[in-house]
Amino acid sequence: MTDPAAGAFLGLPARAILWVLALIAFGLFGWRVAAYIRVLARARPEPRWDQWPARLKRFVLEVLFQRKLLEEPLIGAAHLLIFWAFVFYATSFFWNLLRGLLPFLPIPYADQAAWMAVALELFGAVGLVALVVAAARRYLFPPPRLEQTRDAGIILSLITIVLLSSLTGAGALVLAGEHHAGVGIASLFAGLLSGLGVSPEQGVQLNVAMWWVHMVTVLGFLVYIPYSKHLHLLASPFGVLFGSLKPPMPAASEGAARLEEFTWRQLFSGLACAECGRCDRACPALNSGYPLSPKELMHHVKEMIMASLASGGNGHRLLGDRVKPEAVWACMTCLACIQRCPVGNEHVPVLIELRRRLMADGEIEAHLQEALTNLARYGNSFGQSARNRARWTQGLDFKPKDARKEPVTWLWFTGDYAAYDPRLQPITRAAARLFQRAGLDFGILYEAEQNSGNDARRAGEEGLFETLMEKNLAAFAKARFERIVTTDPHSLHALKNEYQWQNGGVPVVHHTELLWELIRTNRLPLNKRLNGRVTYHDPCYLGRYNGVYEAPRQILRALGVELVEMPRHGSRSYCCGAGGGRIWMEDVPGIQERPAESRVREAAAVGAGTLVVACPKDWVMFQDARKTAGLEDKLVVKDIIELVEEATNP
Amino acid sequence: MAGNIWVVADQWQGRLTDITFEALALGREVADAFKVPLEAVLLGHGCASLAEELGCADNVIYAEHPALAEPVPETHARALAELAQQRQPRAIVIPATNTNWGANTLLAAQLGVPGLNFVVDLKAVDGALEARCVLYGGKIQVRVQPRKEPAVIGLWPGARPADQGRSERKPSVEQAPVSLAAEPKVRLKRYIEPEAGEVDLTRQDILVAVGRGIQSKDNLELAEELARALGGEICGSRPVVDQGWLPLSRQIGKSGLTVKPKLYLALGISGAPEHVEGMKGSSLIVAVNTDPQAPIFNIAHYGVVADALELAPALAEAVRARKG
Amino acid sequence: MNLVVLMRMVPDVVEELEIAPDGKSLDQEALRLIVSESDDHALEEALLLKERYGGRVTVVAPEAPEVADVLYTAAAKGADRVIQLRGVEPGLGVAAMAEACAAALSAIPDLLPADLVLTGAQSIEDLDGLVAPLVAHRLGWPYLGVVTAVSEVSNGTATVIKEFQAGYRGEFQVSLPAVLGVQAAEKPPRYVPVAKVRAAMKATRIEEFEAPQPVPEPLQDVTIVALAKPEATGRAEMLEGSVEEVAGKLCELLAERGLL
Ligand SMILES: Cc1cc2nc3c(=O)[nH]c(=O)nc-3n(C[C@H](O)[C@H](O)[C@H](O)COP(=O)(O)OP(=O)(O)OC[C@H]3O[C@@H](n4cnc5c(N)ncnc54)[C@H](O)[C@@H]3O)c2cc1C
Ligand code: SF4
Ligand code: SF4
C-alpha cells in the first residue's frame, strides 16, 4: 500500500503541500469560528451548563437519531443517512489527515481499517442515494417556505464529490489488486473503472489522485461551512446540546433590541438555523397572515450577526428595520416553532426580549396597555374590582371554603376568565359542584387571588409578572392547603414552573388531571354514558408547555363519547390565537383566517359535533370562531367540565 | 336690583344654545320661588338681536364689548364679575359648556363666593337655595347649599326641557357697559372645523350609538349592520372615538354633537354625564348594557341587560324580518 | 420649559361607593383612590412638551393613600421632580385644595417661575369649582380649559388647542405663564412597565412639602345637605327575556312609534 502523502508533486514534497493546505484551511476555519465566538462573547451570558445527563440524552435522540426530522419520515430518513455518512466521512478525513501529516504515527490510513472501509462504502453508497432524494425534493417538489439558494447547490455538489472520490479511490485500489476490505461496492466501482478503460497499473495512481481530491475537497468544505449558509452543520449540534430543557423564558432583563443586548444562546439560534421552514409551517401567526415568520426571525438574527462580523462594533439592531414591532406583537407564544425546530432554536425568548424592549420604550398597543394597567391595579385584566372575583359563587347552593380562613386540601386557583367572564361563570360553578360532589376538600382565595401573570410575562411585562407573583405568593402564605388545582392552563404553567416558591412549593395540577383521578377512583361516579363524536383541543399551555395530553382523553373515553383526533393534536396542536397576551390585543389588518377559525374548521372536518376544550380562553375564542366561521349548526364548543357534569348528574 | 336670579346666555356660532333655555326654565322656577325677577345676561359684541329670544326672563342685561366676541372664559368671567359687583344678584346660573369651560369657577373666585359644578337641579328650600349635583360619574348625588351670595351655579344640561324656557314675549333689554380694562392674555386665533364629508347626524331620526362596551373595532360591524337595518346612522361615545374606531364627527356628548333623534339606541354605553348631555333630548332612548347598575338606565326609556354584541345582530334580524 | 403638573387622587368608581353614616360624605373605609383621569393626561402633555422643547417637569400632588405610587410612576415616565404636599388632602370639593396648592406652588423652593401649570380639565368630585381656573386665579395667570394640544411655544406665548363641540376646536394664543386644564393629551398617556416604576422607587426621592398655613377648610363656602345614590333602577322600563325575545319586543315598540 502506497502512502498517498509520501510522493512529490510538481517537485514539491506532497506531505509539505498537505501541511500547507491543512494549515491554511484550519487557519481560515479557526479564524471564522473565533469571530463567531467573539460575537457571542459580546452578548449577555445565559447559563446552559447544567443537567448534563438530560442534555446528552437529548443530544443522542435529536442529533444522533434525528428524532424531530424523522417526524417527516422520507426526508427525515434521508437526512439521518446523510448525517451518519457525514460522521463517518469526517472521522475518516481527520484520521487520514493525521496519518498523512504525521507519517511516524503507528496507525494505518483510515480505509485500511476494515470496519472503516466497510462503513465508508456503505454510507458512501447510501449517501449517494439520499443525495438524489434530497436533490429531487429540493428541485422537483419543493415544500412551501423552502428557499432555493446557491448555497444549497454548492453543498450538494461538494458532498457528491467527497463521496464519489472516496468510492472511486477504493475502486481504483481494488482494480490495482490491492487488499481492500469492503462489501463489494468498491469492486463495483473497479468494474466501472475498468469499463472506462482504466488499467490496473493506473489504479494505484488513481487511488492516490482520488485521495487528494477527497482531502482537498474536504479541506475546502471545512473552510466553506462557517462562511456559508451551512453553518448549521457546525452549529446545530451545539444548539441542541445547549437548548432549553423546559419551555424557555429569558431571565429578567430590560429587553433587547441590539446584538449585545441578547443572550449568547438567543443569538446562537440564528447561527444554528438550517432555514428548513418547519417553524413557519407550524406557526399560527404566520399561517393566519400576521406579519411574523419565526424562520425569518432567526434569519434576521443571523443577518445581524453577519453585519456585525462584516463591520465589527456594537449597535447592530434586530428591532426596527429587520424585525418590525408588528411582528414582535404577533406571536401567541404557542411554542409550536420551538417544538418543531430540529436544531433546538428558541424563537419565543427572542420575541419576549423584543417585547420587553418595546414595553420599556412605551411602544405598546392601546388594548394591551389597558389590560396591563388593569392587571396592575385590580389584579385582573377585566378592570373589575377585586372584590367581585368570587361573585361567580353566587348561584351555588353552597359557599366554597375560604382557604384563608380554614385549612383545605385543595386550593382552587380559578384564573381571571373563569371568575370574571359572565359567559364562563356557569362552567366555573359546574366545576365547583363537581368538586363538591366528589367530596373534595377544597377552597378558594376569594378576592386575594390575582391574575397569575403568565400572559403579562409573555407580553414582555416582566415586572408586572413579578408583582403579581409576589401578591399571589403572599396570599398563598396566608392560606393553608396542600395542593393547588387550577382551571386555567396559563395559571398552571406559571404556578407550577415559574413561581419562585420559598420552601419548594406545592404540587399544582390542572383540573383535567384532578377530574380524571376522581373518575378513575370512582369518587366521581359516572351515572350516564354520553354519546356523540367529539374532538379535543390541546391547549398550548397544558400540552406543549406541560405535557398533559392523556388525562383529558382518558376522561373523554370514560364518558363514553367517541373521541376523534384532529390532524393537529397532541404536541402538534394548533394555538387558538389567545396566548402570549394576544387575547388582549387588537387584530391587525391583513388577517386571512384567524387561528381559532382554522381550528374550528379542522374540528368540523373530522366530523366532530363537539369541540371539547379545557381552557377558559379557548372556550371564548372558539365560541366566537364557530360563529365567524359559520359553523353554528355543525359544531358546539364545550368545556370538559360541562361534559363531566352531564355524565355525573344523578 | 340685588337678590335677583341671573341666567347667563350661552352662544355657539352666533346662536343661543338649548342649554340656555333649559337654564332659563329652571331660573324661572327658582326666581318665582324666591319671588324675585329673573334676569338673563347676554355677553357679546353685536348680538343684541339674540336678546329677543330671552323672553322667559323678566329682563335682559346686555353687556357689549369687542373682547366678549371671543369665547374666552376669562374675559366673560371678568365681565360677569363687574356686573355682579354692581348689581348683587342672589344666584348666577351659568350653563357649563365647553365654550365657556371654567368661567363659572373663575367668576366665583373673583367674587370670593362659592361656585358649584355638576348642578342638575336647583330649588328653594326653606328660603335657601339648594342645588342637586351629580358626582362620581353619576354614581352619587349630593344636595348642597351655598353659604354666600351670589351663588355661582355651573349648570349641567338636562335640568329642564329647553322648550319650557322659550318664550314669544319680548323682554326688556338693558344695556350694561363693562370696562374690561386689562388686555386679554388669551386670544382666539381661529376655529378649526371638523373634518368634512360626513353625514349630518343631528338631522337623523335614528341613531345607533356604541360605547366602550362594544369592545373592539371589529364589533362595530354589528352596530353598523343594525343601523342599516333600522335605516339610521352610527355614532359613539368618546372612548370609541378616541380609539379611532369612529371619526370625531360621530362623537356624541359634551365634546361632540348634541342630537335629538326619534330613537337613540345606546349599545354598551355607561351613561356618563358628558355623554348623556349630548343625547338626553332624544324622543326615545333604549339602552343595552351588561351592567344592570349602569347609569344609562337612569335616563333611558327602555333598558335591556344583555350583551350588546348578541342583541345587536338579533335585533337587526328581527327588524329585517318585520320590514320584510 | 419649566412645567408644573398638579395631580390629585379621586375615588375609583370601579369600586363600590358607600355613603358614610353621617349621610354627608363617602365611607372612607370602602374607598380606593386612583389618580384623576385627566390629570394623567396633563402629565402626558407635559412630558410631550418636555420632549419637544426641553426643560423640566415637576409633579405636585396633595398627600393621599397610594399617591406615592402615582408620583413614582410619574418619575418613571420622565418627571424630573416629584413633590408630595402635606397638610392638604383631596376630597369632595376642590376649592380649598386648589387654593392651598396655589399657595404652595409659590412657596416651594425653585419651582416658580414656571411656563405652564398643567392639570386635568375636571375631576369627578369637583363639587365647588375646577382646579385649573382656581389656581390660575390665585396665581394671577391666564387660564384655558378643555385643552387637547399645546404647540408653538416661543416669545412668552403658546398656541393652545381646545375642544368646543360638534367636532369644532379652537386655536388660542395664550401668554405665558399660564394654567391649562387638559382634557386629553395629544397622545394617550404612555405605559410604563412595572420594572421602571420599581427602579424609579429606588432612584427617586419624593420631596415632602408642608402646605403653607393657614390651609383653608374644605367646603367652607357650602353646606352639604345629603349624599344619595341614585335609584339604580332609574326610569327605564327593563325588557326581559332571551335575546331573541327582547329583540322581538323592541321591534314591537319601534313599530308602535312608526319607527320601522
Ligand atoms: C370635559 C369632558 C368632555 C367629555 N366629552 C364627552 C363626549 O362628548 N362624549 C362622550 O361620550 N364622553 C365624553 N366625555 C367622557 C365621559 O366622561 C365618559 O368617559 C364616556 O362617555 C364613557 O364612554 P362609554 O360609556 O362608552 O364607556 P364606559 O363608561 O367605559 O362604559 C362602557 C359600558 O359598556 C358596558 N358593557 C361592557 N361590555 C358590554 C357588552 N358586551 N354589552 C353591553 N354593554 C357592555 C359596561 O357595563 C359599561 O357600562 C367627556 C368627559 C369630560 C370630562
Ligand atoms: S410561538 Fe407560536 S406564534 Fe410564536 S412564533 Fe412560534 S409558532 Fe409562531
Ligand atoms: S428555526 Fe429551526 S425550524 Fe425554523 S427554519 Fe430554522 S432550523 Fe428550521
mmCIF file of N, CA and C in Angstrom, chain C residues 72-150:
data_model
loop_
_atom_site.group_PDB
_atom_site.id
_atom_site.type_symbol
_atom_site.label_atom_id
_atom_site.label_comp_id
_atom_site.label_asym_id
_atom_site.label_seq_id
_atom_site.Cartn_x
_atom_site.Cartn_y
_atom_site.Cartn_z
ATOM 1 N N TYR C 72 -44.156 58.044 41.866
ATOM 2 C CA TYR C 72 -43.067 57.215 41.331
ATOM 3 C C TYR C 72 -43.325 56.887 39.863
ATOM 4 N N THR C 73 -44.565 56.624 39.541
ATOM 5 C CA THR C 73 -44.892 56.333 38.147
ATOM 6 C C THR C 73 -44.582 57.544 37.272
ATOM 7 N N ALA C 74 -44.921 58.717 37.783
ATOM 8 C CA ALA C 74 -44.628 59.941 37.035
ATOM 9 C C ALA C 74 -43.123 60.078 36.833
ATOM 10 N N ALA C 75 -42.360 59.768 37.874
ATOM 11 C CA ALA C 75 -40.902 59.849 37.756
ATOM 12 C C ALA C 75 -40.411 58.847 36.718
ATOM 13 N N ALA C 76 -40.998 57.644 36.758
ATOM 14 C CA ALA C 76 -40.581 56.612 35.801
ATOM 15 C C ALA C 76 -40.899 57.038 34.372
ATOM 16 N N LYS C 77 -41.963 57.810 34.228
ATOM 17 C CA LYS C 77 -42.337 58.264 32.890
ATOM 18 C C LYS C 77 -41.442 59.400 32.411
ATOM 19 N N GLY C 78 -40.777 60.061 33.329
ATOM 20 C CA GLY C 78 -39.875 61.118 32.893
ATOM 21 C C GLY C 78 -40.003 62.424 33.651
ATOM 22 N N ALA C 79 -40.821 62.459 34.699
ATOM 23 C CA ALA C 79 -40.895 63.683 35.505
ATOM 24 C C ALA C 79 -39.566 63.863 36.237
ATOM 25 N N ASP C 80 -39.099 65.106 36.331
ATOM 26 C CA ASP C 80 -37.790 65.343 36.914
ATOM 27 C C ASP C 80 -37.840 65.489 38.423
ATOM 28 N N ARG C 81 -38.989 65.912 38.905
ATOM 29 C CA ARG C 81 -39.069 66.209 40.323
ATOM 30 C C ARG C 81 -40.493 65.885 40.762
ATOM 31 N N VAL C 82 -40.634 65.201 41.887
ATOM 32 C CA VAL C 82 -41.982 64.868 42.368
ATOM 33 C C VAL C 82 -42.120 65.325 43.817
ATOM 34 N N ILE C 83 -43.220 65.989 44.084
ATOM 35 C CA ILE C 83 -43.404 66.600 45.396
ATOM 36 C C ILE C 83 -44.760 66.217 45.969
ATOM 37 N N GLN C 84 -44.721 65.754 47.204
ATOM 38 C CA GLN C 84 -45.977 65.463 47.875
ATOM 39 C C GLN C 84 -46.268 66.600 48.847
ATOM 40 N N LEU C 85 -47.499 67.090 48.764
ATOM 41 C CA LEU C 85 -47.887 68.245 49.546
ATOM 42 C C LEU C 85 -48.566 67.774 50.826
ATOM 43 N N ARG C 86 -47.927 67.995 51.942
ATOM 44 C CA ARG C 86 -48.527 67.540 53.199
ATOM 45 C C ARG C 86 -49.449 68.605 53.766
ATOM 46 N N GLY C 87 -50.473 68.130 54.451
ATOM 47 C CA GLY C 87 -51.383 69.064 55.081
ATOM 48 C C GLY C 87 -52.561 69.431 54.201
ATOM 49 N N VAL C 88 -52.587 68.938 52.973
ATOM 50 C CA VAL C 88 -53.742 69.156 52.095
ATOM 51 C C VAL C 88 -54.212 67.778 51.666
ATOM 52 N N GLU C 89 -55.496 67.529 51.814
ATOM 53 C CA GLU C 89 -55.988 66.238 51.360
ATOM 54 C C GLU C 89 -57.050 66.449 50.321
ATOM 55 N N PRO C 90 -56.986 65.673 49.262
ATOM 56 C CA PRO C 90 -58.063 65.783 48.292
ATOM 57 C C PRO C 90 -59.329 65.177 48.880
ATOM 58 N N GLY C 91 -60.455 65.537 48.343
ATOM 59 C CA GLY C 91 -61.720 65.018 48.838
ATOM 60 C C GLY C 91 -62.823 65.721 48.103
ATOM 61 N N LEU C 92 -64.048 65.481 48.562
ATOM 62 C CA LEU C 92 -65.189 66.126 47.932
ATOM 63 C C LEU C 92 -64.975 67.642 47.957
ATOM 64 N N GLY C 93 -65.137 68.246 46.805
ATOM 65 C CA GLY C 93 -64.880 69.684 46.732
ATOM 66 C C GLY C 93 -63.417 69.913 46.422
ATOM 67 N N VAL C 94 -63.137 71.114 45.897
ATOM 68 C CA VAL C 94 -61.815 71.287 45.365
ATOM 69 C C VAL C 94 -61.264 72.693 45.645
ATOM 70 N N ALA C 95 -62.159 73.597 46.005
ATOM 71 C CA ALA C 95 -61.738 74.994 46.097
ATOM 72 C C ALA C 95 -60.623 75.183 47.119
ATOM 73 N N ALA C 96 -60.805 74.590 48.302
ATOM 74 C CA ALA C 96 -59.809 74.787 49.360
ATOM 75 C C ALA C 96 -58.484 74.162 48.946
ATOM 76 N N MET C 97 -58.570 72.961 48.367
ATOM 77 C CA MET C 97 -57.359 72.268 47.957
ATOM 78 C C MET C 97 -56.617 73.079 46.897
ATOM 79 N N ALA C 98 -57.380 73.609 45.931
ATOM 80 C CA ALA C 98 -56.749 74.362 44.851
ATOM 81 C C ALA C 98 -56.058 75.599 45.419
ATOM 82 N N GLU C 99 -56.702 76.219 46.378
ATOM 83 C CA GLU C 99 -56.115 77.422 46.984
ATOM 84 C C GLU C 99 -54.816 77.068 47.710
ATOM 85 N N ALA C 100 -54.853 75.965 48.459
ATOM 86 C CA ALA C 100 -53.654 75.544 49.184
ATOM 87 C C ALA C 100 -52.538 75.186 48.200
ATOM 88 N N CYS C 101 -52.902 74.515 47.122
ATOM 89 C CA CYS C 101 -51.897 74.132 46.123
ATOM 90 C C CYS C 101 -51.274 75.389 45.516
ATOM 91 N N ALA C 102 -52.124 76.347 45.191
ATOM 92 C CA ALA C 102 -51.606 77.568 44.570
ATOM 93 C C ALA C 102 -50.633 78.265 45.511
ATOM 94 N N ALA C 103 -50.995 78.303 46.792
ATOM 95 C CA ALA C 103 -50.106 78.935 47.770
ATOM 96 C C ALA C 103 -48.796 78.170 47.848
ATOM 97 N N ALA C 104 -48.904 76.836 47.804
ATOM 98 C CA ALA C 104 -47.702 76.010 47.906
ATOM 99 C C ALA C 104 -46.803 76.214 46.700
ATOM 100 N N LEU C 105 -47.384 76.327 45.510
ATOM 101 C CA LEU C 105 -46.578 76.497 44.304
ATOM 102 C C LEU C 105 -45.648 77.689 44.451
ATOM 103 N N SER C 106 -46.182 78.758 45.041
ATOM 104 C CA SER C 106 -45.345 79.951 45.203
ATOM 105 C C SER C 106 -44.298 79.741 46.289
ATOM 106 N N ALA C 107 -44.587 78.823 47.216
ATOM 107 C CA ALA C 107 -43.684 78.675 48.363
ATOM 108 C C ALA C 107 -42.633 77.585 48.166
ATOM 109 N N ILE C 108 -42.906 76.611 47.317
ATOM 110 C CA ILE C 108 -41.944 75.512 47.125
ATOM 111 C C ILE C 108 -40.673 76.091 46.507
ATOM 112 N N PRO C 109 -39.526 75.767 47.087
ATOM 113 C CA PRO C 109 -38.280 76.340 46.564
ATOM 114 C C PRO C 109 -38.011 75.906 45.122
ATOM 115 N N ASP C 110 -37.448 76.787 44.349
ATOM 116 C CA ASP C 110 -37.029 76.521 42.966
ATOM 117 C C ASP C 110 -38.135 76.002 42.070
ATOM 118 N N LEU C 111 -39.356 76.382 42.316
ATOM 119 C CA LEU C 111 -40.430 75.856 41.467
ATOM 120 C C LEU C 111 -40.878 76.925 40.471
ATOM 121 N N LEU C 112 -41.259 78.076 40.995
ATOM 122 C CA LEU C 112 -41.642 79.174 40.112
ATOM 123 C C LEU C 112 -40.400 80.057 39.918
ATOM 124 N N PRO C 113 -40.269 80.780 38.845
ATOM 125 C CA PRO C 113 -41.243 80.907 37.769
ATOM 126 C C PRO C 113 -41.307 79.657 36.901
ATOM 127 N N ALA C 114 -42.525 79.374 36.430
ATOM 128 C CA ALA C 114 -42.717 78.256 35.504
ATOM 129 C C ALA C 114 -43.399 78.799 34.265
ATOM 130 N N ASP C 115 -43.346 78.050 33.172
ATOM 131 C CA ASP C 115 -44.025 78.480 31.955
ATOM 132 C C ASP C 115 -45.491 78.071 31.967
ATOM 133 N N LEU C 116 -45.701 76.835 32.444
ATOM 134 C CA LEU C 116 -47.074 76.339 32.445
ATOM 135 C C LEU C 116 -47.329 75.536 33.702
ATOM 136 N N VAL C 117 -48.545 75.689 34.239
ATOM 137 C CA VAL C 117 -49.042 74.735 35.219
ATOM 138 C C VAL C 117 -50.131 73.960 34.502
ATOM 139 N N LEU C 118 -49.986 72.632 34.483
ATOM 140 C CA LEU C 118 -50.990 71.814 33.804
ATOM 141 C C LEU C 118 -51.690 70.935 34.815
ATOM 142 N N THR C 119 -52.990 70.824 34.657
ATOM 143 C CA THR C 119 -53.733 69.880 35.480
ATOM 144 C C THR C 119 -54.931 69.417 34.668
ATOM 145 N N GLY C 120 -55.706 68.475 35.211
ATOM 146 C CA GLY C 120 -56.836 67.950 34.460
ATOM 147 C C GLY C 120 -57.914 68.999 34.273
ATOM 148 N N ALA C 121 -58.694 68.833 33.206
ATOM 149 C CA ALA C 121 -59.763 69.788 32.943
ATOM 150 C C ALA C 121 -60.831 69.701 34.023
ATOM 151 N N GLN C 122 -60.962 68.509 34.609
ATOM 152 C CA GLN C 122 -62.039 68.297 35.566
ATOM 153 C C GLN C 122 -61.808 66.974 36.275
ATOM 154 N N SER C 123 -62.283 66.837 37.496
ATOM 155 C CA SER C 123 -62.279 65.514 38.113
ATOM 156 C C SER C 123 -63.698 65.186 38.524
ATOM 157 N N ILE C 124 -63.919 63.932 38.923
ATOM 158 C CA ILE C 124 -65.285 63.501 39.213
ATOM 159 C C ILE C 124 -65.820 64.018 40.537
ATOM 160 N N GLU C 125 -64.983 64.699 41.324
ATOM 161 C CA GLU C 125 -65.541 65.223 42.579
ATOM 162 C C GLU C 125 -65.336 66.725 42.736
ATOM 163 N N ASP C 126 -65.228 67.412 41.607
ATOM 164 C CA ASP C 126 -65.045 68.867 41.648
ATOM 165 C C ASP C 126 -66.361 69.575 41.962
ATOM 166 N N LEU C 127 -66.832 69.400 43.173
ATOM 167 C CA LEU C 127 -68.142 69.955 43.514
ATOM 168 C C LEU C 127 -68.147 71.477 43.513
ATOM 169 N N ASP C 128 -67.108 72.095 44.091
ATOM 170 C CA ASP C 128 -67.171 73.554 44.257
ATOM 171 C C ASP C 128 -66.156 74.295 43.407
ATOM 172 N N GLY C 129 -65.917 73.804 42.219
ATOM 173 C CA GLY C 129 -65.029 74.530 41.318
ATOM 174 C C GLY C 129 -64.148 73.586 40.534
ATOM 175 N N LEU C 130 -63.280 74.166 39.725
ATOM 176 C CA LEU C 130 -62.332 73.379 38.956
ATOM 177 C C LEU C 130 -60.942 73.827 39.369
ATOM 178 N N VAL C 131 -60.013 72.898 39.429
ATOM 179 C CA VAL C 131 -58.687 73.225 39.941
ATOM 180 C C VAL C 131 -57.984 74.266 39.076
ATOM 181 N N ALA C 132 -57.998 74.032 37.753
ATOM 182 C CA ALA C 132 -57.182 74.890 36.886
ATOM 183 C C ALA C 132 -57.563 76.366 37.002
ATOM 184 N N PRO C 133 -58.838 76.732 36.849
ATOM 185 C CA PRO C 133 -59.159 78.156 36.962
ATOM 186 C C PRO C 133 -58.907 78.711 38.360
ATOM 187 N N LEU C 134 -59.098 77.866 39.392
ATOM 188 C CA LEU C 134 -58.856 78.353 40.748
ATOM 189 C C LEU C 134 -57.382 78.678 40.948
ATOM 190 N N VAL C 135 -56.530 77.793 40.485
ATOM 191 C CA VAL C 135 -55.091 78.036 40.631
ATOM 192 C C VAL C 135 -54.686 79.256 39.797
ATOM 193 N N ALA C 136 -55.240 79.336 38.588
ATOM 194 C CA ALA C 136 -54.921 80.476 37.716
ATOM 195 C C ALA C 136 -55.294 81.770 38.413
ATOM 196 N N HIS C 137 -56.467 81.764 39.040
ATOM 197 C CA HIS C 137 -56.921 82.977 39.721
ATOM 198 C C HIS C 137 -55.961 83.360 40.838
ATOM 199 N N ARG C 138 -55.580 82.354 41.667
ATOM 200 C CA ARG C 138 -54.687 82.661 42.798
ATOM 201 C C ARG C 138 -53.331 83.166 42.316
ATOM 202 N N LEU C 139 -52.837 82.565 41.229
ATOM 203 C CA LEU C 139 -51.513 82.970 40.742
ATOM 204 C C LEU C 139 -51.593 84.228 39.894
ATOM 205 N N GLY C 140 -52.817 84.582 39.484
ATOM 206 C CA GLY C 140 -52.988 85.720 38.598
ATOM 207 C C GLY C 140 -52.498 85.451 37.187
ATOM 208 N N TRP C 141 -52.562 84.185 36.765
ATOM 209 C CA TRP C 141 -52.126 83.795 35.428
ATOM 210 C C TRP C 141 -53.338 83.552 34.529
ATOM 211 N N PRO C 142 -53.160 83.654 33.224
ATOM 212 C CA PRO C 142 -54.280 83.299 32.341
ATOM 213 C C PRO C 142 -54.608 81.805 32.403
ATOM 214 N N TYR C 143 -55.827 81.496 31.993
ATOM 215 C CA TYR C 143 -56.313 80.114 32.092
ATOM 216 C C TYR C 143 -57.032 79.707 30.815
ATOM 217 N N LEU C 144 -56.894 78.445 30.434
ATOM 218 C CA LEU C 144 -57.741 77.866 29.389
ATOM 219 C C LEU C 144 -57.985 76.402 29.746
ATOM 220 N N GLY C 145 -59.205 75.936 29.502
ATOM 221 C CA GLY C 145 -59.558 74.551 29.846
ATOM 222 C C GLY C 145 -59.943 73.743 28.620
ATOM 223 N N VAL C 146 -60.261 72.467 28.857
ATOM 224 C CA VAL C 146 -60.598 71.502 27.801
ATOM 225 C C VAL C 146 -59.536 71.507 26.700
ATOM 226 N N VAL C 147 -58.289 71.572 27.147
ATOM 227 C CA VAL C 147 -57.157 71.676 26.223
ATOM 228 C C VAL C 147 -56.790 70.291 25.686
ATOM 229 N N THR C 148 -56.467 70.240 24.406
ATOM 230 C CA THR C 148 -56.058 68.954 23.827
ATOM 231 C C THR C 148 -54.680 69.006 23.172
ATOM 232 N N ALA C 149 -54.092 70.170 23.063
ATOM 233 C CA ALA C 149 -52.750 70.238 22.485
ATOM 234 C C ALA C 149 -52.121 71.586 22.780
ATOM 235 N N VAL C 150 -50.807 71.586 22.865
ATOM 236 C CA VAL C 150 -50.050 72.831 23.033
ATOM 237 C C VAL C 150 -48.924 72.808 22.003
#
